[in-house]
PDB file of C-alpha atoms and ligand atoms in Angstrom:
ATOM      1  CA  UNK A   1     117.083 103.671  85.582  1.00 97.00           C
ATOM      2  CA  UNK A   2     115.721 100.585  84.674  1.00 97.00           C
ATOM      3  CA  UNK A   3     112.028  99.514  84.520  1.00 98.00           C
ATOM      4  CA  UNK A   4     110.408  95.894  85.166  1.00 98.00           C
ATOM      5  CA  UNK A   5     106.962  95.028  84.634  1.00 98.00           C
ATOM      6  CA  UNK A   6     107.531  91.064  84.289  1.00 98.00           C
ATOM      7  CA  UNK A   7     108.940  88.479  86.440  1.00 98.00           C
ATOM      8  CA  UNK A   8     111.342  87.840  83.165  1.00 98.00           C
ATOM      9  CA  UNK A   9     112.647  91.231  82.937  1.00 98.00           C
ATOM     10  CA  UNK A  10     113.116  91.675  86.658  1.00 98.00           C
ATOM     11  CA  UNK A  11     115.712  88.508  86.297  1.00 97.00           C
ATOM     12  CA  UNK A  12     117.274  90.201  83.373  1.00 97.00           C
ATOM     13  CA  UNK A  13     117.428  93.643  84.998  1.00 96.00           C
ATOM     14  CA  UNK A  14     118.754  92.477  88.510  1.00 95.00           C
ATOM     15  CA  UNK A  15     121.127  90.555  86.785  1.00 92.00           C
ATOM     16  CA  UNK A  16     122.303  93.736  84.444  1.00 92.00           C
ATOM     17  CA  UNK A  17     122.563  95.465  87.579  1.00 90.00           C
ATOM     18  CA  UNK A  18     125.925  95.805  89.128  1.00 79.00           C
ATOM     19  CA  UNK A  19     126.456  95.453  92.612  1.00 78.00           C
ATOM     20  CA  UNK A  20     130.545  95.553  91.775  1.00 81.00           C
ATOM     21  CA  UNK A  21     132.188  97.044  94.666  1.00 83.00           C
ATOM     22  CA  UNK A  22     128.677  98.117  96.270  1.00 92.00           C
ATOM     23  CA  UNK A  23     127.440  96.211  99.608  1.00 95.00           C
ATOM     24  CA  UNK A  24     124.836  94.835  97.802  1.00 96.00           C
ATOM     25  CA  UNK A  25     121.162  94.796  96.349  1.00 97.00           C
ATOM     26  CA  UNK A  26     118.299  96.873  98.499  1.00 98.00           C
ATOM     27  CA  UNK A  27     114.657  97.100  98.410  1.00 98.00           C
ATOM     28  CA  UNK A  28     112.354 100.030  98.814  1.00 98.00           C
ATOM     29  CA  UNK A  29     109.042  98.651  98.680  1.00 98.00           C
ATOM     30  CA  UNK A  30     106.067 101.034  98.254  1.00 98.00           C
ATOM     31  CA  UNK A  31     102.989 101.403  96.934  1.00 98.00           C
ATOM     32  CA  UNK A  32     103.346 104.677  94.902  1.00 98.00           C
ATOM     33  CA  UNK A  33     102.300 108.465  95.388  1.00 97.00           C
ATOM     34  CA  UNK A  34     106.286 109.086  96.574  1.00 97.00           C
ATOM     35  CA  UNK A  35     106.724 111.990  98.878  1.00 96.00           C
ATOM     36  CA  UNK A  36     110.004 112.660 100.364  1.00 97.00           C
ATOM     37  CA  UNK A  37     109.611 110.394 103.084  1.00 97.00           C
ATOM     38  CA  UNK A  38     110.417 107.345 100.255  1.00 98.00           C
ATOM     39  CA  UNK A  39     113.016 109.353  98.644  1.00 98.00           C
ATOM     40  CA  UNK A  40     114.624 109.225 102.589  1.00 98.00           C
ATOM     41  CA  UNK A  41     114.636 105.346 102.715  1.00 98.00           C
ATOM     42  CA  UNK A  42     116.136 105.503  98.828  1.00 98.00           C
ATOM     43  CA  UNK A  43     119.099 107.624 100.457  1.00 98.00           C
ATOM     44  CA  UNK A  44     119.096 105.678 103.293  1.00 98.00           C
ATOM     45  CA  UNK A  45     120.020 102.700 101.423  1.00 98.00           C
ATOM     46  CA  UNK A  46     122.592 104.788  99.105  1.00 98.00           C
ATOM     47  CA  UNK A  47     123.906 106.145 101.998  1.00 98.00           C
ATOM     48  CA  UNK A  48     124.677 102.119 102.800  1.00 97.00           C
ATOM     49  CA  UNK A  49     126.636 101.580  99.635  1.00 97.00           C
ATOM     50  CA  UNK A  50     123.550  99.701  98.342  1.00 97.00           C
ATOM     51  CA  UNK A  51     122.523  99.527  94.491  1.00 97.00           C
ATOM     52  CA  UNK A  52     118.253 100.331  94.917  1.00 98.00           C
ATOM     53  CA  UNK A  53     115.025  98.649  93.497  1.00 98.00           C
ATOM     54  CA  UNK A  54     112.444 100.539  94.287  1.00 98.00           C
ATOM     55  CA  UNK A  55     109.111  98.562  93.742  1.00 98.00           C
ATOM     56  CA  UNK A  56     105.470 100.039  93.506  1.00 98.00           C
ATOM     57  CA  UNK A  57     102.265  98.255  93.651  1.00 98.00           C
ATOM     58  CA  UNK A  58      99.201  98.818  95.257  1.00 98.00           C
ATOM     59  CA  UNK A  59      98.591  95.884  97.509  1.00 98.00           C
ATOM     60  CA  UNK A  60      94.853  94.740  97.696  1.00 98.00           C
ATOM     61  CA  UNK A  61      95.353  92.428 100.484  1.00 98.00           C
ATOM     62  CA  UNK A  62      96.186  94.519 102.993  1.00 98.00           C
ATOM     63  CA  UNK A  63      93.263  96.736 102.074  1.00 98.00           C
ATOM     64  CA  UNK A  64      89.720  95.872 104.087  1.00 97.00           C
ATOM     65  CA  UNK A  65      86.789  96.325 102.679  1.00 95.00           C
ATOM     66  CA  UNK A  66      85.372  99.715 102.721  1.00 93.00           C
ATOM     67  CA  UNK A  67      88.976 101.141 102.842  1.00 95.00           C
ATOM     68  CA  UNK A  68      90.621 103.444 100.228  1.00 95.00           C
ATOM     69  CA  UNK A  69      92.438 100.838  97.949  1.00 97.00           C
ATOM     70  CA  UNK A  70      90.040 102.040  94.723  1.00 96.00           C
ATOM     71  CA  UNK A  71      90.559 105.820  95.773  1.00 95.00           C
ATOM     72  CA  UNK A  72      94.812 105.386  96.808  1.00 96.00           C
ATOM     73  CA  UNK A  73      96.546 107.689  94.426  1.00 95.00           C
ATOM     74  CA  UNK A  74      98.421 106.261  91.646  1.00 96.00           C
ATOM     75  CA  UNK A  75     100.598 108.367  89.586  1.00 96.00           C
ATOM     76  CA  UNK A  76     103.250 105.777  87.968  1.00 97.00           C
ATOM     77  CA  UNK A  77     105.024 108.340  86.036  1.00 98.00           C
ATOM     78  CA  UNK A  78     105.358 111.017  88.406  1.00 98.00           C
ATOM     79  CA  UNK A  79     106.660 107.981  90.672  1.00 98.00           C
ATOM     80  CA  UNK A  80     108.945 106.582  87.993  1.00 98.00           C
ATOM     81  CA  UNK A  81     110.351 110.764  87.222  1.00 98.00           C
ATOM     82  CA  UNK A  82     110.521 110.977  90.981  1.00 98.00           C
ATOM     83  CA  UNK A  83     112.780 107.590  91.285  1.00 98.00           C
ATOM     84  CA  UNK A  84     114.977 108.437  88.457  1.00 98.00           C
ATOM     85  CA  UNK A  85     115.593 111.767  89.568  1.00 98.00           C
ATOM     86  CA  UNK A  86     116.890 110.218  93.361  1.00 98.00           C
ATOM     87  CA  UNK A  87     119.264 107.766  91.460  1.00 98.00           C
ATOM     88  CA  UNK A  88     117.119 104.280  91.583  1.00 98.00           C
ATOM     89  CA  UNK A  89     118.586 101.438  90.002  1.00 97.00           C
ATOM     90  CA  UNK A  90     115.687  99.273  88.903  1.00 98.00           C
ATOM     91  CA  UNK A  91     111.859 100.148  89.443  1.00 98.00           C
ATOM     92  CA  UNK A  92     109.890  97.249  89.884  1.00 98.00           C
ATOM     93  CA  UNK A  93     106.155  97.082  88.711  1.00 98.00           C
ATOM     94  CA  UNK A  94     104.684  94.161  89.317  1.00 98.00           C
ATOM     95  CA  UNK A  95     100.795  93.062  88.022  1.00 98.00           C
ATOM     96  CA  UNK A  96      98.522  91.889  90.481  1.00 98.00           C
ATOM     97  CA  UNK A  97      98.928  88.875  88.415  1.00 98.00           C
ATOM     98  CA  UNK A  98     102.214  88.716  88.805  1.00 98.00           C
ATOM     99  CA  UNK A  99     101.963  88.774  92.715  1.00 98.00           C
ATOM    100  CA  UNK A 100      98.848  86.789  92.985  1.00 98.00           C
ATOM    101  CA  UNK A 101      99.164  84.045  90.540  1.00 98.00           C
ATOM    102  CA  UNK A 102      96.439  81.767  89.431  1.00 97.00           C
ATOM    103  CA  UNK A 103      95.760  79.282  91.911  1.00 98.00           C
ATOM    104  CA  UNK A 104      97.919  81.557  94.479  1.00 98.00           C
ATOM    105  CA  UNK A 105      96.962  79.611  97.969  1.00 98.00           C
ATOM    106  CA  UNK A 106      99.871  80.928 100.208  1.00 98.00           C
ATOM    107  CA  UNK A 107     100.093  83.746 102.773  1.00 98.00           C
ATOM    108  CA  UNK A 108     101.993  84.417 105.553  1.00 98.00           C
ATOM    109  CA  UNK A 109     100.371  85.127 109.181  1.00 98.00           C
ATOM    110  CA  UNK A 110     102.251  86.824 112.004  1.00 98.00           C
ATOM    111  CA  UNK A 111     100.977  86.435 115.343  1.00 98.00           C
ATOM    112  CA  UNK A 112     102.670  88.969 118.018  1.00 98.00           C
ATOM    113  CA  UNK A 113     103.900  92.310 116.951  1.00 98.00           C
ATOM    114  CA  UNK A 114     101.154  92.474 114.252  1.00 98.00           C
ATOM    115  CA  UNK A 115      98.191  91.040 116.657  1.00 98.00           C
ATOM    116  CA  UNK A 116      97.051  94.652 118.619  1.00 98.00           C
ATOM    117  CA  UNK A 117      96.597  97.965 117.046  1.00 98.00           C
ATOM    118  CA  UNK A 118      96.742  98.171 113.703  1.00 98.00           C
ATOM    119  CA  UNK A 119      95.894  94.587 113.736  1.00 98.00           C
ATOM    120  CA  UNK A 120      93.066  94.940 115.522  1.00 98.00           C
ATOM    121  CA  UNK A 121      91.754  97.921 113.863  1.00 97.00           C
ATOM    122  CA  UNK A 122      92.306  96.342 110.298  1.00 97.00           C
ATOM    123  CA  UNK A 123      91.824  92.813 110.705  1.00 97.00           C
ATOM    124  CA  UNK A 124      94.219  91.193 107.858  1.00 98.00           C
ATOM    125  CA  UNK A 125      95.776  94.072 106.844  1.00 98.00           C
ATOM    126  CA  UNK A 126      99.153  92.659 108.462  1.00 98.00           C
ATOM    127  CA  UNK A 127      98.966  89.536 106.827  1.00 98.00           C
ATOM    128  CA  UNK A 128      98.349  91.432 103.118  1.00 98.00           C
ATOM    129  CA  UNK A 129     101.506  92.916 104.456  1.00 99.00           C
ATOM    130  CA  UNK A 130     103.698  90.373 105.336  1.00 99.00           C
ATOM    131  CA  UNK A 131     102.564  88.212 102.241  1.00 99.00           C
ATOM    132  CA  UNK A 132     103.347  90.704  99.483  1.00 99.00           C
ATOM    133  CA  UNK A 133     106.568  91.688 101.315  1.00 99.00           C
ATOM    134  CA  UNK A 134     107.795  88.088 101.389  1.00 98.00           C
ATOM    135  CA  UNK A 135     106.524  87.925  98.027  1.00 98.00           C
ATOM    136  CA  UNK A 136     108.944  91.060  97.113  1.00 99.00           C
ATOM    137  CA  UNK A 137     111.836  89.371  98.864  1.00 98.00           C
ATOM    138  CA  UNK A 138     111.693  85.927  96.577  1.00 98.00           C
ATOM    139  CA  UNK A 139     111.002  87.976  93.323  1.00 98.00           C
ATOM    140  CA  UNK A 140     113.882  91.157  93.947  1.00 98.00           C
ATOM    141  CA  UNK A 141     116.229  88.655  96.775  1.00 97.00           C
ATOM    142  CA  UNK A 142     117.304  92.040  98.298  1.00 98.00           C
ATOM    143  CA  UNK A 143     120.391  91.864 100.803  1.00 98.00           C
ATOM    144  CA  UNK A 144     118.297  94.759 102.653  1.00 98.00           C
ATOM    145  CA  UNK A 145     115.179  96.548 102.340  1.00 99.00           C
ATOM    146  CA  UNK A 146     113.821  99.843 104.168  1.00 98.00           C
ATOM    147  CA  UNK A 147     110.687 100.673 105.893  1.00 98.00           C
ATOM    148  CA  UNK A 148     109.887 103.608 107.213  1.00 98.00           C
ATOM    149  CA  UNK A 149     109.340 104.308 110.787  1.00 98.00           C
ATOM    150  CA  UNK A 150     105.985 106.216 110.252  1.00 98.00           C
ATOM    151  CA  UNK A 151     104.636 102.387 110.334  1.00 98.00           C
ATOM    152  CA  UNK A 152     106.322 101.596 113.285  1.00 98.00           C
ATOM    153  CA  UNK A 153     103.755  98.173 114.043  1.00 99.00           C
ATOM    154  CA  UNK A 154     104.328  97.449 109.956  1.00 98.00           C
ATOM    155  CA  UNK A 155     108.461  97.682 110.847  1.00 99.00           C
ATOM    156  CA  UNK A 156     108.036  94.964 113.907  1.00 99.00           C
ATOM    157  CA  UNK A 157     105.926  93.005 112.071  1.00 99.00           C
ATOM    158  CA  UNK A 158     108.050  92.629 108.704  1.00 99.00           C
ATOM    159  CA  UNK A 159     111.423  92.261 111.123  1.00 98.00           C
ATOM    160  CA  UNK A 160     109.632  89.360 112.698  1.00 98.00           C
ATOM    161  CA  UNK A 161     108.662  87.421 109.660  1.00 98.00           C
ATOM    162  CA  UNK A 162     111.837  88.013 107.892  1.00 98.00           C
ATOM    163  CA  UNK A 163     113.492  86.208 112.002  1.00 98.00           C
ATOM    164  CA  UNK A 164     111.049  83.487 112.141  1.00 98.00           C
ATOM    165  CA  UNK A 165     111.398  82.458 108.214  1.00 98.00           C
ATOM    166  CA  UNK A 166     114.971  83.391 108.488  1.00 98.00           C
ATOM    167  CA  UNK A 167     115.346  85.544 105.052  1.00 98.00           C
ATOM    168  CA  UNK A 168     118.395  86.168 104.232  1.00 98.00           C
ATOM    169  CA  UNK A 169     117.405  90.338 104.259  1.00 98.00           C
ATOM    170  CA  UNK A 170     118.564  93.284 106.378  1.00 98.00           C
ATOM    171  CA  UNK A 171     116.038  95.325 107.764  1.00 99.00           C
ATOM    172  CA  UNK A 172     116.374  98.979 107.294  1.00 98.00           C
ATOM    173  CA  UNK A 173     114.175 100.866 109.300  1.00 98.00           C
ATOM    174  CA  UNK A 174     114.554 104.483 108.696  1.00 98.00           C
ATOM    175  CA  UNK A 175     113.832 107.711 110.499  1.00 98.00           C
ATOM    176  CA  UNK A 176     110.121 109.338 110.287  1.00 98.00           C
ATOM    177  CA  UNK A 177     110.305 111.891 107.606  1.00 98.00           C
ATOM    178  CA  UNK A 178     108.388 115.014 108.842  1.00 98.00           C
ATOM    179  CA  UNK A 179     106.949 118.165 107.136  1.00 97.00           C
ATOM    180  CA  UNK A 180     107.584 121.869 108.867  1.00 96.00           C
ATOM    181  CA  UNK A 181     104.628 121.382 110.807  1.00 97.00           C
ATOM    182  CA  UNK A 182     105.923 117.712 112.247  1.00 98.00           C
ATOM    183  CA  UNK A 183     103.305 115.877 110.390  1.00 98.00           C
ATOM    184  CA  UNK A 184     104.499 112.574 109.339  1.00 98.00           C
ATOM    185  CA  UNK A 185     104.882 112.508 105.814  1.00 97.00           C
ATOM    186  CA  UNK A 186     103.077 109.795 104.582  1.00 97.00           C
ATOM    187  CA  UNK A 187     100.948 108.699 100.818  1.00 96.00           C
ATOM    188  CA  UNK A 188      97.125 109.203 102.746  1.00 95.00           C
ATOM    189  CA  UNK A 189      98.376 113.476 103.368  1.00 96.00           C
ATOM    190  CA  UNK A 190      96.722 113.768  99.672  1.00 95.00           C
ATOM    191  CA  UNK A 191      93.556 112.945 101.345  1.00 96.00           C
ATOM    192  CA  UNK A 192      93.630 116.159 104.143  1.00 97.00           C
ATOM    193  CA  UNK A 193      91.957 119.313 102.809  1.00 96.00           C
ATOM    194  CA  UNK A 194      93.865 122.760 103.451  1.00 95.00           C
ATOM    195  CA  UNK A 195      91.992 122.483 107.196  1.00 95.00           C
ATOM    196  CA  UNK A 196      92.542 119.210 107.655  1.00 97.00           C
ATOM    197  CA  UNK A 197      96.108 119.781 107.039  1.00 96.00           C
ATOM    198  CA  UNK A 198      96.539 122.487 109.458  1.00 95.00           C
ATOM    199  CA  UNK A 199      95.052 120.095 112.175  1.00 97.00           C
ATOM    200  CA  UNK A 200      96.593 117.338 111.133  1.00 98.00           C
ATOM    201  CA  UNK A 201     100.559 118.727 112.524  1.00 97.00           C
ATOM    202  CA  UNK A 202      98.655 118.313 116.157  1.00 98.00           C
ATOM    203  CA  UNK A 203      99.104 114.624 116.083  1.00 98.00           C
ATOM    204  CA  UNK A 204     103.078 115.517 116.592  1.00 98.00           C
ATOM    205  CA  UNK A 205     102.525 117.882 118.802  1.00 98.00           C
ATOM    206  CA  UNK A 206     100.155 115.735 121.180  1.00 98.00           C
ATOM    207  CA  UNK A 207     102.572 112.880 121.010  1.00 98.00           C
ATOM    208  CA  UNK A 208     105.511 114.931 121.584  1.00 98.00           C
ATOM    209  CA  UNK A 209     103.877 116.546 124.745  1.00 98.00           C
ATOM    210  CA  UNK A 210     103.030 113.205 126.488  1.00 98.00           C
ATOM    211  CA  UNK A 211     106.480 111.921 125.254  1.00 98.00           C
ATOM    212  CA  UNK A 212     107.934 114.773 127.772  1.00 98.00           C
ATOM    213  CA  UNK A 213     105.587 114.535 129.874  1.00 98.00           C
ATOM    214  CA  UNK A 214     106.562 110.446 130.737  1.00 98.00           C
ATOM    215  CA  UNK A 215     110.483 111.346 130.431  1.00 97.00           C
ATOM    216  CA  UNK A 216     109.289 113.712 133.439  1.00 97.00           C
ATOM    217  CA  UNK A 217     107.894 111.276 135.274  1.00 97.00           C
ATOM    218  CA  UNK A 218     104.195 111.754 134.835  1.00 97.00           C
ATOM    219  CA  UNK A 219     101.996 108.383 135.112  1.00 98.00           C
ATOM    220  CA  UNK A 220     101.512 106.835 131.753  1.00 98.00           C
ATOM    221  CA  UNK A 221      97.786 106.793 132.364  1.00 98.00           C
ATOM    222  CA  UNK A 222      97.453 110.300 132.841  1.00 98.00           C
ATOM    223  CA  UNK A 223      99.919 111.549 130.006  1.00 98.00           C
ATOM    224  CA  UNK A 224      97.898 109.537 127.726  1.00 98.00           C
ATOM    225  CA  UNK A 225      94.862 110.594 128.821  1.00 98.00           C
ATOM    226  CA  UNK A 226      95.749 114.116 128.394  1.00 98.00           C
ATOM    227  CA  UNK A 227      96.677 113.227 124.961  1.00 98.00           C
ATOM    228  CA  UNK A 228      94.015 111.894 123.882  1.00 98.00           C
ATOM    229  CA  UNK A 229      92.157 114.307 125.003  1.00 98.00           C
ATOM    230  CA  UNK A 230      93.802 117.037 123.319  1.00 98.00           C
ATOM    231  CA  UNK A 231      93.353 114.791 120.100  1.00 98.00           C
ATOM    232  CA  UNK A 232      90.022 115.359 120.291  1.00 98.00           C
ATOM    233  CA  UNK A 233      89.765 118.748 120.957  1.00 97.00           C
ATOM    234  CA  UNK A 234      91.300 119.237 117.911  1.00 97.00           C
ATOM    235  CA  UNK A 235      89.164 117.343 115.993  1.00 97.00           C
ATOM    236  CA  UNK A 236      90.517 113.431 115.555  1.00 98.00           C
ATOM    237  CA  UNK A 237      88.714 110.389 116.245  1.00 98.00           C
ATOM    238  CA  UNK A 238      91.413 108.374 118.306  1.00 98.00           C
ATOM    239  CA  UNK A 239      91.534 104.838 117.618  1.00 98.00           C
ATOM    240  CA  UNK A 240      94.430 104.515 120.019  1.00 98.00           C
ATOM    241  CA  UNK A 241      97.019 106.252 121.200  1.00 98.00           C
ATOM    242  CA  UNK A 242      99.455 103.969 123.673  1.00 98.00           C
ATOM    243  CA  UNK A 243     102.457 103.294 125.594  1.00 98.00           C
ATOM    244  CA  UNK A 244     103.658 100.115 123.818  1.00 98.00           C
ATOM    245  CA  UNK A 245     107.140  97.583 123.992  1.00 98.00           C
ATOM    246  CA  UNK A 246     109.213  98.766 120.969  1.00 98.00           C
ATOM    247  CA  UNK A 247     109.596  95.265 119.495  1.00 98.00           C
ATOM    248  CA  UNK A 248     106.346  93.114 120.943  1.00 98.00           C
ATOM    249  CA  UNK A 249     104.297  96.232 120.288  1.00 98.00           C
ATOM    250  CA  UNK A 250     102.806  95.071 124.045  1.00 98.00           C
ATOM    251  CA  UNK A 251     100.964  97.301 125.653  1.00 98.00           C
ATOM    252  CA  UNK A 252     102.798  99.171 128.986  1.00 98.00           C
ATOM    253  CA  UNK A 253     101.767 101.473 131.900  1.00 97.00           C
ATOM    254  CA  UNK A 254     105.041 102.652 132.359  1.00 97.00           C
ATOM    255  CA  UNK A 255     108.648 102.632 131.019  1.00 97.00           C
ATOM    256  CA  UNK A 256     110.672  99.389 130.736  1.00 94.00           C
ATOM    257  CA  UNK A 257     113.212  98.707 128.027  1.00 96.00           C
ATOM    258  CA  UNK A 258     112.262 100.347 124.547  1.00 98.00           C
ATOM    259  CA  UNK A 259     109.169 101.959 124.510  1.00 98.00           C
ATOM    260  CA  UNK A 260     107.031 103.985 121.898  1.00 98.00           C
ATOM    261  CA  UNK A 261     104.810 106.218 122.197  1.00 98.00           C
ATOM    262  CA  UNK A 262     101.939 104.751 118.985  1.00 98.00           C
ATOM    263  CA  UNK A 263      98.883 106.851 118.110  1.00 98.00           C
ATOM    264  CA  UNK A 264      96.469 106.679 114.968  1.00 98.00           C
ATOM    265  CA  UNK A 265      93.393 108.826 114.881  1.00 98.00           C
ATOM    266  CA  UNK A 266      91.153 109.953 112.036  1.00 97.00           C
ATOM    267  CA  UNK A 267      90.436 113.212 110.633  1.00 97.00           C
ATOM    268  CA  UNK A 268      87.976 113.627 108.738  1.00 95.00           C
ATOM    269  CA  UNK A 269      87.965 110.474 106.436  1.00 93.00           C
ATOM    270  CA  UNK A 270      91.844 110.294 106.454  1.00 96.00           C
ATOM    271  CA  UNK A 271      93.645 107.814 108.799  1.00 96.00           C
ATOM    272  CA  UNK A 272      97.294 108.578 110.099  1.00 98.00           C
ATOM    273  CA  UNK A 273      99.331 107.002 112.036  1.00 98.00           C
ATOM    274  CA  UNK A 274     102.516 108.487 113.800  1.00 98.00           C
ATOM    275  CA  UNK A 275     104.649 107.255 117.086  1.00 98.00           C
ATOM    276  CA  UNK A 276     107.342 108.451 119.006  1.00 98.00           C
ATOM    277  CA  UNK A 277     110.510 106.992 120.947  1.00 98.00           C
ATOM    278  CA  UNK A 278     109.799 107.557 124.904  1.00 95.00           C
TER     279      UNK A 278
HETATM  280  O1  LIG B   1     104.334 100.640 103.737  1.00 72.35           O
HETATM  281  C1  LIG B   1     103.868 100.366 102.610  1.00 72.35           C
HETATM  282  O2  LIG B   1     103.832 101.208 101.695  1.00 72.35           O
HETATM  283  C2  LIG B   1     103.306  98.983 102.335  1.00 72.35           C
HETATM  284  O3  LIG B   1     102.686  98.471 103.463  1.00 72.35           O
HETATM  285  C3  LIG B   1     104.358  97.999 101.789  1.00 72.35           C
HETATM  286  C4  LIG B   1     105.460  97.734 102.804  1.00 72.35           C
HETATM  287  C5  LIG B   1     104.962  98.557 100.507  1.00 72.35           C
HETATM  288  C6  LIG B   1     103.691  96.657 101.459  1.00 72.35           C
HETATM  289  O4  LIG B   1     102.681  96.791 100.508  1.00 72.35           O
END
């Protein structure tokens, strides 16, 4: 596996890199602490006939101030092991220098999918998002790159961007990757104590419920009510937990199209996010 800490030896490496009788080039962007959830979109993209670059970098921008960017774990060699291990092509390990040059006076702003939830919650975390990602697509020029469901809003968001600038890239999204318990798997788990953690596998459950409960017909209102209810009781802050469109992320009171079932809630001083297909 090859590694790439400059914009120079990126070039060389992706050039190196043969793509001979493979569908192409595809990106896994992340920012570090890998869990098996990554290691799903790295076989996703495998599993596509796709040589992988994996890259890791902890984005600032999308962080807001007073959120964890200082405390998010970094562990580059455990990543890099990790990578290897799963068969990555290239890792990718850019500076912050190297994706915020001097003088750096561009970023990209998405209006729609990215404007409620998440976007509302973290004002500009979207458009730290959808800058660095674009970013990652001129430095890498993926034919493809996979995000994980988990960030359902973040998948909308990036497959918007990448429509509206019309980037030549594939958008992978790829299945929610789930512990025993159902909890999501996601970077942020470090953060849940051993109580936390036990708690935590109720965010599944909740959704799950009111899931079955719309597919039986109950109101919208009430199954999310009852939901967020029960989020409570076992000990989350809700921010919001909605019936949304799949795509527009719009909010609905009852089934039309694609919907999804979105919650994120707080436990303790950890955020997590999870959603469901209705
Ligand atoms: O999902 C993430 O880990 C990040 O938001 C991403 C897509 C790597 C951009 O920094």
């Amino acid at each position: 596996m090859e590694i790439a800490r400059t914009l120079a030896q990126l070039g060389a490496a992706r050039e190196a890199l043969t793509t001979a009788g493979r569908r192409g080039l595809a990106l896994v962007p992340t920012m570090g602490a890998l869990h098996a959830g990554h290691l799903s979109l790295l076989r996703a993209a495998q599993s596509e006939d796709y040589a992988v670059v994996a890259s890791i970098f902890v984005n600032p921008t999308q962080f807001g101030p007073g959120e964890d960017f200082a405390r998010y774990p970094r562990d580059e060699a455990h990543d890099c092991a990790m990578l290897a291990q799963a068969g990555c092509d290239l890792v990718w390990l850019p500076d912050v220098g190297t994706m915020y040059p001097p003088g750096d006076a561009t970023v990209i702003e998405v209006g729609g999918p990215a404007l409620g939830w998440e976007g509302a919650v973290r004002p500009g975390h979207f458009r730290g998002v959808a800058t660095v990602v674009a970013k990652l697509f001129g430095q890498v020029q993926p034919d493809a790159a996979c995000f994980g469901e988990k960030d359902w809003q973040q998948v909308q968001v990036i497959r918007r961007m990448t429509e509206d600038l019309a980037l030549p890239v594939r958008i992978m999204a790829v299945p929610t990757w789930r512990e025993a318990s159902g909890l999501a798997m996601s970077s942020r788990n470090r953060y849940l104590d051993a109580g936390e953690r036990v708690k935590a596998s109720a965010l599944f459950a909740v959704l799950s419920r009111a899931r079955d409960a719309i597919r039986a017909g109950e109101l919208v209102a009430a199954s999310v009510a009852t939901g967020g209810a029960a989020l409570a009781a076992a000990g989350f802050a809700v921010d919001y937990l909605a019936l949304v469109d799949a795509q527009t992320l719009a909010p609905l009171d009852r089934v039309v199209g694609e919907a999804r079932l979105i919650t994120a809630a707080r436990l303790g001083t950890t955020r997590l996010l999870d959603n469901v297909a209705i």
